[in-house]
């Protein structure tokens, strides 16, 4: 038994048989044959199934299966190298993201390298077509939002991590694209990973050893590095060391979760309230999603994990390689500012500007409302201040704009999703934000209860705190 192991993970509509030629060549070489055991992780990925009792497993299911497989590997394997093809790279990223979410970063330390071939990091027409029907029929959320969320967590907690702790673990990633691949284009195969290259071959031949030997040399280079590089050091403080802020209990939820409906009496009728946790890109079936902006109505950049950045990225029209073809929400907001002669100038606190939802229309989200609640502090810190009146005014204006669009544009709007206005980079607590929004909601709904109200929180602790506040208001409402 070698002191290290290579774990091969195949892609969609495939099996471990796809690695046969590469495994045969590696097993005949003195270095890899002596140092590494060659293992294969198999999972069900049939093109079709005539058995009504069987289904294609989701990414989450396969990620859990991969975890149990790796947990069962002998401890004598001091180091593991995971080699993936196509969808297998997404499965590994999901596995790593879930391990970090559960505070099991220390358990990942023996994984010393992940090598991905033709991984659709930014999407693939073939992958989306093959999965889209299954997910829509089952009422599932779009696949791409989950992929992007897992990738963001991997980039911050794995690729750019410096120490190992409960919520991060440095693991080098190497991403290879096929120069003739028409399934996963080069921008998607390379993506944002700092170590990346292009190898000869199409989507399938890229992992078949060729006469030029480039594939085998590239893989051997990665194997050599995995044996030489030291294990990561532990964080001295034990605190989170990656880019996402917050204490261990404040980590971002990687997957969408929902609580509700909570039904309360508002005016002469009842209103349903819902609570959503996790990535905003995974929301669906809500007519209006509100984004919290500054008083210049400038959205966050695409790479930011804020509410504004997430919605901007999700609404954008993207090309086959994941590149932005049309910045729908950002451009729409600029157009609104120009139409109101405010481009480059601040707007009144509480102003609400509507834009198209762009790509989110596929998730049955029709509009994005941009609420100006944060005022930049001009002291070089990049901080913001939030006036409580701005939150109240913005909440009222959301309904004012929604009723106008319902009336003037004939849009069938009936549900609104609100973030915690002002509780991000502003100086307002979650509880205070919720209180201000709630008081304004009760005023609006007492006269017009034709809406369902949704609250959104991206972090676990915020989700639980909102649930407590919502149930407390429910108890008060029932008593009254």
Short mmCIF file of C-alpha atoms in Angstrom, two decimals, residues 140-318:
data_model
loop_
_atom_site.label_atom_id
_atom_site.label_comp_id
_atom_site.label_asym_id
_atom_site.label_seq_id
_atom_site.Cartn_x
_atom_site.Cartn_y
_atom_site.Cartn_z
CA UNK A 140 -35.96 22.22 -7.52
CA UNK A 141 -34.01 25.48 -7.55
CA UNK A 142 -31.76 26.19 -10.52
CA UNK A 143 -28.51 24.26 -10.45
CA UNK A 144 -26.23 27.15 -11.30
CA UNK A 145 -26.85 29.12 -8.08
CA UNK A 146 -25.73 26.17 -5.96
CA UNK A 147 -22.63 25.68 -8.11
CA UNK A 148 -21.63 29.33 -7.76
CA UNK A 149 -22.18 29.35 -4.01
CA UNK A 150 -20.03 26.24 -3.55
CA UNK A 151 -17.32 27.76 -5.73
CA UNK A 152 -17.28 31.00 -3.71
CA UNK A 153 -16.89 29.06 -0.48
CA UNK A 154 -14.10 26.94 -2.01
CA UNK A 155 -12.27 30.02 -3.29
CA UNK A 156 -12.35 31.80 0.07
CA UNK A 157 -12.09 28.85 2.45
CA UNK A 158 -9.85 26.52 0.41
CA UNK A 159 -7.92 28.11 -2.46
CA UNK A 160 -7.09 31.41 -0.74
CA UNK A 161 -6.98 30.10 2.84
CA UNK A 162 -3.70 30.45 4.76
CA UNK A 163 -4.25 28.21 7.77
CA UNK A 164 -6.34 25.19 8.63
CA UNK A 165 -9.16 25.67 11.11
CA UNK A 166 -12.78 24.60 11.50
CA UNK A 167 -13.99 26.68 8.56
CA UNK A 168 -11.02 26.72 6.17
CA UNK A 169 -8.20 24.51 4.89
CA UNK A 170 -5.62 25.41 2.21
CA UNK A 171 -5.75 22.92 -0.69
CA UNK A 172 -4.07 23.72 -4.03
CA UNK A 173 -6.37 23.49 -7.07
CA UNK A 174 -5.21 22.94 -10.65
CA UNK A 175 -7.78 23.42 -13.41
CA UNK A 176 -7.20 22.18 -16.98
CA UNK A 177 -9.34 23.02 -20.02
CA UNK A 178 -9.36 21.09 -23.30
CA UNK A 179 -8.21 23.22 -26.23
CA UNK A 180 -10.82 21.61 -28.55
CA UNK A 181 -13.56 21.23 -25.94
CA UNK A 182 -16.91 22.44 -27.29
CA UNK A 183 -18.84 21.25 -24.22
CA UNK A 184 -16.93 23.16 -21.54
CA UNK A 185 -15.31 26.18 -23.14
CA UNK A 186 -11.88 27.35 -22.00
CA UNK A 187 -13.12 30.32 -19.86
CA UNK A 188 -15.35 27.91 -17.94
CA UNK A 189 -12.74 25.17 -17.60
CA UNK A 190 -10.10 27.62 -16.38
CA UNK A 191 -12.50 29.91 -14.49
CA UNK A 192 -11.16 31.92 -11.54
CA UNK A 193 -8.67 29.38 -10.24
CA UNK A 194 -5.18 30.90 -9.98
CA UNK A 195 -3.48 27.72 -11.24
CA UNK A 196 -4.87 26.75 -14.63
CA UNK A 197 -3.72 25.61 -18.08
CA UNK A 198 -4.95 24.24 -21.40
CA UNK A 199 -4.19 20.71 -22.67
CA UNK A 200 -4.80 19.09 -26.07
CA UNK A 201 -8.10 17.31 -26.58
CA UNK A 202 -11.84 17.73 -26.54
CA UNK A 203 -14.15 17.18 -23.59
CA UNK A 204 -13.40 13.45 -23.37
CA UNK A 205 -10.01 12.98 -25.02
CA UNK A 206 -8.46 15.56 -22.69
CA UNK A 207 -8.11 12.76 -20.09
CA UNK A 208 -6.82 10.17 -22.58
CA UNK A 209 -3.01 9.82 -22.69
CA UNK A 210 -1.70 10.93 -26.08
CA UNK A 211 1.55 10.32 -27.95
CA UNK A 212 2.90 13.73 -26.92
CA UNK A 213 2.72 12.73 -23.25
CA UNK A 214 1.50 16.16 -22.10
CA UNK A 215 -1.40 14.83 -20.03
CA UNK A 216 0.74 12.39 -18.07
CA UNK A 217 3.54 14.92 -17.54
CA UNK A 218 1.06 17.49 -16.26
CA UNK A 219 -0.51 15.04 -13.84
CA UNK A 220 2.88 13.78 -12.62
CA UNK A 221 3.93 17.35 -11.90
CA UNK A 222 0.88 17.77 -9.68
CA UNK A 223 1.54 14.45 -7.96
CA UNK A 224 5.14 15.41 -7.23
CA UNK A 225 4.03 18.72 -5.74
CA UNK A 226 1.46 16.98 -3.56
CA UNK A 227 4.22 14.87 -2.00
CA UNK A 228 6.71 17.71 -1.50
CA UNK A 229 4.49 20.49 -0.23
CA UNK A 230 4.13 20.71 3.57
CA UNK A 231 0.85 20.18 5.36
CA UNK A 232 -0.98 23.42 6.22
CA UNK A 233 -0.43 25.01 9.62
CA UNK A 234 -3.24 25.45 12.10
CA UNK A 235 -4.61 28.89 12.83
CA UNK A 236 -3.05 30.22 16.02
CA UNK A 237 -6.23 31.87 17.23
CA UNK A 238 -8.61 29.23 15.97
CA UNK A 239 -10.73 32.01 14.48
CA UNK A 240 -11.97 32.03 10.91
CA UNK A 241 -9.12 33.00 8.60
CA UNK A 242 -10.78 33.21 5.19
CA UNK A 243 -12.40 36.19 3.60
CA UNK A 244 -15.95 35.76 4.89
CA UNK A 245 -16.43 37.71 8.12
CA UNK A 246 -18.17 36.59 11.24
CA UNK A 247 -17.90 34.18 14.11
CA UNK A 248 -18.28 30.41 13.57
CA UNK A 249 -22.02 30.60 14.23
CA UNK A 250 -22.37 33.43 11.72
CA UNK A 251 -21.26 31.46 8.65
CA UNK A 252 -23.09 31.73 5.36
CA UNK A 253 -25.69 29.11 4.58
CA UNK A 254 -24.54 27.23 1.48
CA UNK A 255 -28.01 25.95 0.58
CA UNK A 256 -31.45 27.51 0.51
CA UNK A 257 -33.76 26.82 3.46
CA UNK A 258 -37.24 28.17 4.11
CA UNK A 259 -39.45 28.67 7.15
CA UNK A 260 -43.15 29.38 6.83
CA UNK A 261 -45.77 30.27 6.02
CA UNK A 262 -46.50 32.14 9.23
CA UNK A 263 -50.03 33.50 8.92
CA UNK A 264 -51.01 36.72 10.74
CA UNK A 265 -54.02 38.98 10.78
CA UNK A 266 -53.30 42.29 9.03
CA UNK A 267 -56.21 44.66 8.70
CA UNK A 268 -59.32 42.86 7.49
CA UNK A 269 -57.50 39.85 6.08
CA UNK A 270 -54.56 37.50 6.67
CA UNK A 271 -50.99 37.79 5.36
CA UNK A 272 -48.50 34.99 4.85
CA UNK A 273 -44.91 35.57 5.97
CA UNK A 274 -41.93 33.45 4.91
CA UNK A 275 -38.28 33.35 5.89
CA UNK A 276 -35.53 32.32 3.45
CA UNK A 277 -31.95 31.50 4.35
CA UNK A 278 -28.96 31.03 2.06
CA UNK A 279 -27.88 32.39 -1.33
CA UNK A 280 -30.25 34.88 -2.91
CA UNK A 281 -29.49 33.28 -6.29
CA UNK A 282 -31.49 30.26 -5.13
CA UNK A 283 -34.73 32.16 -4.52
CA UNK A 284 -37.60 31.42 -6.88
CA UNK A 285 -41.28 32.21 -7.31
CA UNK A 286 -41.12 35.65 -5.62
CA UNK A 287 -42.30 38.57 -7.77
CA UNK A 288 -40.10 41.31 -6.27
CA UNK A 289 -36.71 40.94 -4.60
CA UNK A 290 -35.35 44.02 -2.83
CA UNK A 291 -31.66 44.96 -2.88
CA UNK A 292 -30.17 47.27 -0.27
CA UNK A 293 -28.04 50.00 -1.93
CA UNK A 294 -26.21 53.19 -1.03
CA UNK A 295 -27.67 56.63 -1.71
CA UNK A 296 -25.77 56.77 -5.04
CA UNK A 297 -27.63 53.61 -6.10
CA UNK A 298 -24.41 51.88 -7.07
CA UNK A 299 -24.59 48.09 -6.93
CA UNK A 300 -21.78 45.96 -5.47
CA UNK A 301 -19.33 44.32 -7.87
CA UNK A 302 -20.11 40.88 -9.30
CA UNK A 303 -17.54 39.10 -7.13
CA UNK A 304 -18.97 40.44 -3.85
CA UNK A 305 -21.08 38.13 -1.68
CA UNK A 306 -23.33 41.00 -0.50
CA UNK A 307 -27.05 41.08 -1.29
CA UNK A 308 -26.43 43.67 -3.99
CA UNK A 309 -23.51 41.79 -5.58
CA UNK A 310 -25.35 38.46 -5.49
CA UNK A 311 -28.46 39.87 -7.18
CA UNK A 312 -26.39 41.73 -9.79
CA UNK A 313 -24.55 38.53 -10.68
CA UNK A 314 -27.71 36.42 -10.71
CA UNK A 315 -29.62 38.88 -12.95
CA UNK A 316 -26.81 39.20 -15.51
CA UNK A 317 -27.06 37.49 -18.91
CA UNK A 318 -24.00 35.25 -19.29
#
